[in-house]
């Protein structure tokens, strides 16, 4: 009986450890983020748990293109599939066409913080919009 109990505890501890990640970083980071104040439109609260937007950071590339990095957090207890795309806008608010695929498929593990990023297709881009879509295949 003790052996079965011990194996059960070992099994539970092995699988419960899969949902978290230990990390280490500088106590005083040297990197300075340029966080963007964002406006969110949440139409699917379940999707917001799967790919919660924790923050948006922006910079410019060496060639002057706008670069956006978004931190997403999966607040569920399972790995999830999702899709995303960035749209870019010029100073007049007009959409700038992009050669990238319309939607990019991605996976985020349970409890994981994941970064996605994109670079504007033109130096005329001054704004962006990130769209998130749940798994359309139902997997």
PDB file of C-alpha atoms in Angstrom:
ATOM      1  CA  UNK A   1       0.000   0.000   0.000  1.00  0.00           C
ATOM      2  CA  UNK A   2       2.859   2.401   0.839  1.00  0.00           C
ATOM      3  CA  UNK A   3       4.434   1.690  -2.546  1.00  0.00           C
ATOM      4  CA  UNK A   4       1.198   2.579  -4.400  1.00  0.00           C
ATOM      5  CA  UNK A   5       0.811   5.769  -2.344  1.00  0.00           C
ATOM      6  CA  UNK A   6       4.436   6.763  -3.010  1.00  0.00           C
ATOM      7  CA  UNK A   7       4.041   6.120  -6.756  1.00  0.00           C
ATOM      8  CA  UNK A   8       0.849   8.202  -6.765  1.00  0.00           C
ATOM      9  CA  UNK A   9       2.583  11.118  -5.041  1.00  0.00           C
ATOM     10  CA  UNK A  10       5.553  10.851  -7.407  1.00  0.00           C
ATOM     11  CA  UNK A  11       3.256  10.734 -10.451  1.00  0.00           C
ATOM     12  CA  UNK A  12       1.250  13.755  -9.239  1.00  0.00           C
ATOM     13  CA  UNK A  13       4.372  15.786  -8.487  1.00  0.00           C
ATOM     14  CA  UNK A  14       5.862  15.043 -11.897  1.00  0.00           C
ATOM     15  CA  UNK A  15       2.797  16.203 -13.772  1.00  0.00           C
ATOM     16  CA  UNK A  16       1.982  19.154 -11.549  1.00  0.00           C
ATOM     17  CA  UNK A  17       5.493  20.486 -12.210  1.00  0.00           C
ATOM     18  CA  UNK A  18       4.754  20.668 -15.948  1.00  0.00           C
ATOM     19  CA  UNK A  19       2.479  23.672 -15.547  1.00  0.00           C
ATOM     20  CA  UNK A  20       5.052  26.100 -14.205  1.00  0.00           C
ATOM     21  CA  UNK A  21       8.462  27.381 -15.219  1.00  0.00           C
ATOM     22  CA  UNK A  22      11.264  28.536 -12.947  1.00  0.00           C
ATOM     23  CA  UNK A  23      13.086  31.635 -14.155  1.00  0.00           C
ATOM     24  CA  UNK A  24      15.938  33.907 -13.203  1.00  0.00           C
ATOM     25  CA  UNK A  25      16.710  37.425 -14.395  1.00  0.00           C
ATOM     26  CA  UNK A  26      18.684  40.482 -13.345  1.00  0.00           C
ATOM     27  CA  UNK A  27      17.450  42.104 -10.143  1.00  0.00           C
ATOM     28  CA  UNK A  28      17.979  45.472 -11.798  1.00  0.00           C
ATOM     29  CA  UNK A  29      17.418  45.086 -15.555  1.00  0.00           C
ATOM     30  CA  UNK A  30      19.553  47.220 -17.856  1.00  0.00           C
ATOM     31  CA  UNK A  31      17.131  47.016 -20.762  1.00  0.00           C
ATOM     32  CA  UNK A  32      14.624  49.845 -21.000  1.00  0.00           C
ATOM     33  CA  UNK A  33      11.279  48.909 -22.494  1.00  0.00           C
ATOM     34  CA  UNK A  34       9.184  51.411 -24.381  1.00  0.00           C
ATOM     35  CA  UNK A  35       5.768  50.163 -23.306  1.00  0.00           C
ATOM     36  CA  UNK A  36       2.746  51.226 -25.324  1.00  0.00           C
ATOM     37  CA  UNK A  37      -0.509  52.327 -23.748  1.00  0.00           C
ATOM     38  CA  UNK A  38      -3.035  50.085 -25.413  1.00  0.00           C
ATOM     39  CA  UNK A  39      -6.767  49.967 -26.005  1.00  0.00           C
ATOM     40  CA  UNK A  40      -8.332  46.505 -25.875  1.00  0.00           C
ATOM     41  CA  UNK A  41     -11.535  45.214 -27.377  1.00  0.00           C
ATOM     42  CA  UNK A  42     -12.408  41.858 -25.790  1.00  0.00           C
ATOM     43  CA  UNK A  43     -15.183  40.010 -27.620  1.00  0.00           C
ATOM     44  CA  UNK A  44     -14.253  36.510 -26.393  1.00  0.00           C
ATOM     45  CA  UNK A  45     -13.413  36.275 -22.675  1.00  0.00           C
ATOM     46  CA  UNK A  46     -12.328  32.628 -23.058  1.00  0.00           C
ATOM     47  CA  UNK A  47      -9.756  33.660 -25.649  1.00  0.00           C
ATOM     48  CA  UNK A  48      -8.578  36.390 -23.253  1.00  0.00           C
ATOM     49  CA  UNK A  49      -7.653  33.635 -20.754  1.00  0.00           C
ATOM     50  CA  UNK A  50      -5.767  31.675 -23.429  1.00  0.00           C
ATOM     51  CA  UNK A  51      -3.796  34.634 -24.829  1.00  0.00           C
ATOM     52  CA  UNK A  52      -4.035  37.439 -22.280  1.00  0.00           C
ATOM     53  CA  UNK A  53      -2.070  40.500 -23.416  1.00  0.00           C
ATOM     54  CA  UNK A  54       0.326  41.329 -20.578  1.00  0.00           C
ATOM     55  CA  UNK A  55       2.085  44.206 -22.338  1.00  0.00           C
ATOM     56  CA  UNK A  56       3.154  45.802 -25.605  1.00  0.00           C
ATOM     57  CA  UNK A  57       6.694  47.030 -26.231  1.00  0.00           C
ATOM     58  CA  UNK A  58       7.826  49.028 -29.269  1.00  0.00           C
ATOM     59  CA  UNK A  59      11.086  50.121 -30.818  1.00  0.00           C
ATOM     60  CA  UNK A  60      12.517  50.973 -34.222  1.00  0.00           C
ATOM     61  CA  UNK A  61      14.851  48.778 -36.225  1.00  0.00           C
ATOM     62  CA  UNK A  62      18.220  50.110 -37.419  1.00  0.00           C
ATOM     63  CA  UNK A  63      16.539  50.990 -40.711  1.00  0.00           C
ATOM     64  CA  UNK A  64      13.759  52.944 -38.963  1.00  0.00           C
ATOM     65  CA  UNK A  65      10.942  50.414 -39.236  1.00  0.00           C
ATOM     66  CA  UNK A  66       8.466  50.162 -36.355  1.00  0.00           C
ATOM     67  CA  UNK A  67       8.886  46.922 -34.389  1.00  0.00           C
ATOM     68  CA  UNK A  68       6.266  45.655 -31.949  1.00  0.00           C
ATOM     69  CA  UNK A  69       6.680  42.924 -29.337  1.00  0.00           C
ATOM     70  CA  UNK A  70       3.655  41.662 -27.408  1.00  0.00           C
ATOM     71  CA  UNK A  71       3.799  39.524 -24.272  1.00  0.00           C
ATOM     72  CA  UNK A  72       0.985  36.977 -24.116  1.00  0.00           C
ATOM     73  CA  UNK A  73       0.123  34.829 -21.100  1.00  0.00           C
ATOM     74  CA  UNK A  74      -1.893  31.607 -21.130  1.00  0.00           C
ATOM     75  CA  UNK A  75      -3.958  31.747 -17.933  1.00  0.00           C
ATOM     76  CA  UNK A  76      -5.367  28.232 -18.417  1.00  0.00           C
ATOM     77  CA  UNK A  77      -4.049  24.858 -17.290  1.00  0.00           C
ATOM     78  CA  UNK A  78      -3.539  23.425 -20.781  1.00  0.00           C
ATOM     79  CA  UNK A  79      -1.512  24.184 -23.887  1.00  0.00           C
ATOM     80  CA  UNK A  80      -3.649  26.079 -26.404  1.00  0.00           C
ATOM     81  CA  UNK A  81      -3.562  26.877 -30.103  1.00  0.00           C
ATOM     82  CA  UNK A  82      -4.353  30.376 -31.347  1.00  0.00           C
ATOM     83  CA  UNK A  83      -3.880  32.577 -34.396  1.00  0.00           C
ATOM     84  CA  UNK A  84      -2.716  36.158 -34.705  1.00  0.00           C
ATOM     85  CA  UNK A  85      -1.944  38.857 -37.221  1.00  0.00           C
ATOM     86  CA  UNK A  86      -0.603  42.396 -37.147  1.00  0.00           C
ATOM     87  CA  UNK A  87      -2.099  45.187 -39.226  1.00  0.00           C
ATOM     88  CA  UNK A  88      -0.082  48.337 -39.929  1.00  0.00           C
ATOM     89  CA  UNK A  89      -1.337  51.900 -40.411  1.00  0.00           C
ATOM     90  CA  UNK A  90       0.203  55.054 -41.878  1.00  0.00           C
ATOM     91  CA  UNK A  91      -0.098  58.585 -40.444  1.00  0.00           C
ATOM     92  CA  UNK A  92      -3.457  59.030 -42.212  1.00  0.00           C
ATOM     93  CA  UNK A  93      -4.877  55.910 -40.571  1.00  0.00           C
ATOM     94  CA  UNK A  94      -4.807  53.930 -43.807  1.00  0.00           C
ATOM     95  CA  UNK A  95      -3.933  50.225 -43.753  1.00  0.00           C
ATOM     96  CA  UNK A  96      -0.542  49.370 -45.203  1.00  0.00           C
ATOM     97  CA  UNK A  97      -0.480  46.123 -47.154  1.00  0.00           C
ATOM     98  CA  UNK A  98       1.838  43.380 -45.944  1.00  0.00           C
ATOM     99  CA  UNK A  99       3.341  40.323 -47.665  1.00  0.00           C
ATOM    100  CA  UNK A 100       3.002  38.252 -44.457  1.00  0.00           C
ATOM    101  CA  UNK A 101       0.371  35.504 -44.214  1.00  0.00           C
ATOM    102  CA  UNK A 102      -3.030  36.695 -43.102  1.00  0.00           C
ATOM    103  CA  UNK A 103      -3.112  34.647 -39.864  1.00  0.00           C
ATOM    104  CA  UNK A 104      -0.136  33.044 -38.115  1.00  0.00           C
ATOM    105  CA  UNK A 105      -0.809  29.860 -36.136  1.00  0.00           C
ATOM    106  CA  UNK A 106       0.900  29.482 -32.757  1.00  0.00           C
ATOM    107  CA  UNK A 107       0.797  27.426 -29.563  1.00  0.00           C
ATOM    108  CA  UNK A 108       1.136  28.660 -25.991  1.00  0.00           C
ATOM    109  CA  UNK A 109       1.769  26.260 -23.112  1.00  0.00           C
ATOM    110  CA  UNK A 110      -0.193  26.246 -19.872  1.00  0.00           C
ATOM    111  CA  UNK A 111       0.805  29.192 -17.700  1.00  0.00           C
ATOM    112  CA  UNK A 112       3.406  30.263 -20.253  1.00  0.00           C
ATOM    113  CA  UNK A 113       4.389  33.833 -21.033  1.00  0.00           C
ATOM    114  CA  UNK A 114       5.183  34.042 -24.741  1.00  0.00           C
ATOM    115  CA  UNK A 115       6.418  36.926 -26.880  1.00  0.00           C
ATOM    116  CA  UNK A 116       5.293  37.518 -30.443  1.00  0.00           C
ATOM    117  CA  UNK A 117       6.738  40.290 -32.567  1.00  0.00           C
ATOM    118  CA  UNK A 118       6.453  41.852 -35.969  1.00  0.00           C
ATOM    119  CA  UNK A 119       8.204  44.535 -37.989  1.00  0.00           C
ATOM    120  CA  UNK A 120       6.243  47.016 -40.069  1.00  0.00           C
ATOM    121  CA  UNK A 121       6.460  46.451 -43.821  1.00  0.00           C
ATOM    122  CA  UNK A 122       7.136  50.148 -44.510  1.00  0.00           C
ATOM    123  CA  UNK A 123       8.796  53.135 -42.866  1.00  0.00           C
ATOM    124  CA  UNK A 124       5.445  54.899 -43.310  1.00  0.00           C
ATOM    125  CA  UNK A 125       3.879  52.726 -40.587  1.00  0.00           C
ATOM    126  CA  UNK A 126       3.206  54.690 -37.395  1.00  0.00           C
ATOM    127  CA  UNK A 127       0.539  52.483 -35.773  1.00  0.00           C
ATOM    128  CA  UNK A 128      -0.454  48.845 -35.536  1.00  0.00           C
ATOM    129  CA  UNK A 129      -3.282  46.580 -34.496  1.00  0.00           C
ATOM    130  CA  UNK A 130      -2.846  43.028 -33.203  1.00  0.00           C
ATOM    131  CA  UNK A 131      -5.747  40.665 -33.823  1.00  0.00           C
ATOM    132  CA  UNK A 132      -6.075  37.396 -31.927  1.00  0.00           C
ATOM    133  CA  UNK A 133      -8.270  34.503 -32.983  1.00  0.00           C
ATOM    134  CA  UNK A 134      -8.992  31.258 -31.165  1.00  0.00           C
ATOM    135  CA  UNK A 135      -8.147  27.912 -32.687  1.00  0.00           C
ATOM    136  CA  UNK A 136     -10.270  27.703 -35.829  1.00  0.00           C
ATOM    137  CA  UNK A 137      -9.593  23.968 -36.306  1.00  0.00           C
ATOM    138  CA  UNK A 138     -11.140  23.008 -32.961  1.00  0.00           C
ATOM    139  CA  UNK A 139      -8.075  21.019 -31.855  1.00  0.00           C
TER     140      UNK A 139
END
